[in-house]
């Protein structure tokens, strides 16, 4: 089959290369010229193990990265057009659909009238978006869904840092469809995969993704709230308590346990915006979801709580240099979008602790590109240990496990990763 994919970010590049690996011919459209030329040069624009080898295997073969100049040719050949563009925070926490609708319009401007193509949204969109926003958008342009073209969603569950592996070994494939013709095209795309494929309604497909992300956010906020409860009660070894909790057979030793663990609050691109978007769409529909509301409130409170915890541990001397260990939102990734480290640095600066020295094994340049903090950055673990007078672990990179063996300086372990906190 031939597929055009809009957006070559974490999801779009992985999807493009995954489909290429299945044997399909894929055009990947990217509007960011810098990102496109990096990919055309055979390099990844972000850290993602395994994806680099897939790019080397398929670039110039099944996978062709293009800019919009070649869009008409790509779309005219395609059986399906996938949308993997960003759906960031919008007004009042709603998902901003600007990129998605604009990519859809770009497709409509060049689509062949005579061919039944399926437009598939892989970006995360709140339940009812296809039925209430995308289909009316197409109808307003005189297009009948199910007759002139198909519309579907195919939510993505990959984790950054494991994109390739999660895509190629997915737990399940979810296809939100409204007509049998579209379902057939999508089933053909996934014809070679061994994972179970579920065809569900459009709203169900969209909802499943939010069910997943908001549950993860809830588990994290629950764990963080419990760490605050433990702190006020006192005498509780939080890390030990959670590790012992995980030994319960009902958790099955699964990696889900990593979400039932306190830290600095959830961050990254997806959990914050998706939790807010589901809360907003539900509220607009007339239901004020109290658990979601409080999950968000707990998370919003975390940077302030962590900053106070740090200050309690390091004291009131504002001339000291605080070494921030970890800038990415999680270990194994250089993604710094909505990273708790930035919020904690901001909170410390607001409280007058302006001498800050940041270190991360891979994310320093991304962090500097995203955030305009007037702080120092160092390029090695050794250097931050030497420069700082106190240290704060904000991302649980494995290399920080030995920090207490390497320095006598105060260490605040905001990720509860060291054995005795
Ligand atoms: N990152 C994740 O872990 C993850 C996991 C599952 C789902 N998602 C969802 O997938 C979607 C994409 O996420 P991402 O992390 O890959 O985003 P990203 O920001 O890394 O990538 C989006 C890309 O789309 C490009 N783009 C925007 N408009 C375009 C257009 N009209 N034509 C061509 N390219 C265009 C951007 O330049 C950017 O490179 C979001 O809805 C996100 O919520 C993300």
GROMACS .gro file of N, CA and C and ligand atoms in nm, residues 6-7 9-11 29-32 35 84-87 99 103 106 123-124 156 158 160 209 269-270 273 337, ligand 1:
model
  125
    6UNK      N    1   0.174   1.281   0.761
    6UNK     CA    2   0.202   1.422   0.792
    6UNK      C    3   0.268   1.433   0.928
    7UNK      N    4   0.385   1.499   0.934
    7UNK     CA    5   0.452   1.522   1.061
    7UNK      C    6   0.554   1.413   1.086
    9UNK      N    7   0.761   1.383   1.364
    9UNK     CA    8   0.807   1.390   1.503
    9UNK      C    9   0.822   1.247   1.556
   10UNK      N   10   0.816   1.234   1.689
   10UNK     CA   11   0.831   1.103   1.752
   10UNK      C   12   0.733   1.002   1.692
   11UNK      N   13   0.606   1.044   1.681
   11UNK     CA   14   0.503   0.951   1.635
   11UNK      C   15   0.509   0.933   1.484
   29UNK      N   16   0.576   1.368   0.523
   29UNK     CA   17   0.577   1.513   0.495
   29UNK      C   18   0.613   1.588   0.623
   30UNK      N   19   0.708   1.679   0.613
   30UNK     CA   20   0.748   1.757   0.731
   30UNK      C   21   0.765   1.903   0.690
   31UNK      N   22   0.702   1.994   0.768
   31UNK     CA   23   0.712   2.137   0.732
   31UNK      C   24   0.831   2.208   0.796
   32UNK      N   25   0.892   2.144   0.896
   32UNK     CA   26   1.007   2.208   0.960
   32UNK      C   27   1.132   2.172   0.877
   35UNK      N   28   1.427   1.994   1.056
   35UNK     CA   29   1.397   1.855   1.090
   35UNK      C   30   1.401   1.767   0.963
   84UNK      N   31   0.005   1.286   1.196
   84UNK     CA   32   0.083   1.266   1.319
   84UNK      C   33   0.138   1.401   1.365
   85UNK      N   34   0.063   1.506   1.340
   85UNK     CA   35   0.108   1.641   1.379
   85UNK      C   36   0.073   1.666   1.526
   86UNK      N   37   0.130   1.771   1.583
   86UNK     CA   38   0.107   1.800   1.725
   86UNK      C   39  -0.037   1.845   1.750
   87UNK      N   40  -0.086   1.812   1.870
   87UNK     CA   41  -0.217   1.862   1.916
   87UNK      C   42  -0.193   1.923   2.055
   99UNK      N   43  -0.294   2.254   1.383
   99UNK     CA   44  -0.202   2.182   1.293
   99UNK      C   45  -0.275   2.070   1.219
  103UNK      N   46  -0.328   2.046   0.818
  103UNK     CA   47  -0.275   1.934   0.739
  103UNK      C   48  -0.388   1.868   0.659
  106UNK      N   49  -0.451   2.085   0.365
  106UNK     CA   50  -0.343   2.068   0.264
  106UNK      C   51  -0.370   1.942   0.181
  123UNK      N   52  -0.256   1.141   1.558
  123UNK     CA   53  -0.236   1.238   1.667
  123UNK      C   54  -0.342   1.207   1.774
  124UNK      N   55  -0.310   1.246   1.898
  124UNK     CA   56  -0.407   1.225   2.006
  124UNK      C   57  -0.513   1.336   2.002
  156UNK      N   58  -0.200   0.615   1.901
  156UNK     CA   59  -0.066   0.560   1.920
  156UNK      C   60  -0.033   0.555   2.069
  158UNK      N   61   0.284   0.450   2.191
  158UNK     CA   62   0.428   0.435   2.216
  158UNK      C   63   0.477   0.527   2.328
  160UNK      N   64   0.807   0.755   2.455
  160UNK     CA   65   0.934   0.812   2.408
  160UNK      C   66   1.049   0.736   2.474
  209UNK      N   67  -0.739   0.609   2.406
  209UNK     CA   68  -0.609   0.676   2.426
  209UNK      C   69  -0.612   0.762   2.554
  269UNK      N   70   0.532   1.556   2.677
  269UNK     CA   71   0.439   1.617   2.583
  269UNK      C   72   0.295   1.572   2.607
  270UNK      N   73   0.277   1.446   2.648
  270UNK     CA   74   0.142   1.390   2.639
  270UNK      C   75   0.058   1.396   2.766
  273UNK      N   76  -0.099   1.758   2.867
  273UNK     CA   77  -0.197   1.818   2.775
  273UNK      C   78  -0.318   1.726   2.759
  337UNK      N   79   0.983   1.887   2.672
  337UNK     CA   80   0.855   1.957   2.671
  337UNK      C   81   0.783   1.931   2.803
  422LIG     N1   82   0.536   1.185   2.186
  422LIG     C1   83   0.471   1.081   2.233
  422LIG     O1   84   0.518   1.007   2.318
  422LIG     C2   85   0.332   1.049   2.181
  422LIG     C3   86   0.278   0.922   2.205
  422LIG     C4   87   0.151   0.893   2.155
  422LIG     C5   88   0.080   0.992   2.087
  422LIG     N2   89   0.133   1.116   2.070
  422LIG     C6   90   0.054   1.215   1.997
  422LIG     O2   91   0.100   1.217   1.861
  422LIG     C7   92   0.097   1.352   1.809
  422LIG     C8   93   0.235   1.394   1.764
  422LIG     O3   94   0.322   1.391   1.875
  422LIG     P1   95   0.482   1.403   1.855
  422LIG     O4   96   0.543   1.388   1.990
  422LIG     O5   97   0.525   1.314   1.745
  422LIG     O6   98   0.491   1.557   1.808
  422LIG     P2   99   0.616   1.635   1.748
  422LIG     O7  100   0.595   1.776   1.787
  422LIG     O8  101   0.743   1.566   1.784
  422LIG     O9  102   0.597   1.619   1.589
  422LIG     C9  103   0.497   1.681   1.514
  422LIG    C10  104   0.559   1.717   1.380
  422LIG    O10  105   0.456   1.759   1.289
  422LIG    C11  106   0.511   1.861   1.205
  422LIG     N3  107   0.399   1.929   1.139
  422LIG    C12  108   0.308   2.014   1.193
  422LIG     N4  109   0.219   2.052   1.098
  422LIG    C13  110   0.255   1.990   0.983
  422LIG    C14  111   0.203   1.991   0.850
  422LIG     N5  112   0.094   2.060   0.816
  422LIG     N6  113   0.266   1.917   0.757
  422LIG    C15  114   0.377   1.844   0.788
  422LIG     N7  115   0.431   1.840   0.913
  422LIG    C16  116   0.370   1.912   1.008
  422LIG    C17  117   0.593   1.944   1.303
  422LIG    O11  118   0.687   2.025   1.237
  422LIG    C18  119   0.659   1.836   1.389
  422LIG    O12  120   0.783   1.794   1.336
  422LIG    C19  121   0.037   1.438   1.923
  422LIG    O13  122  -0.102   1.445   1.906
  422LIG    C20  123   0.071   1.357   2.047
  422LIG    O14  124  -0.018   1.383   2.153
  422LIG    C21  125   0.259   1.146   2.112
   0.00000   0.00000   0.00000
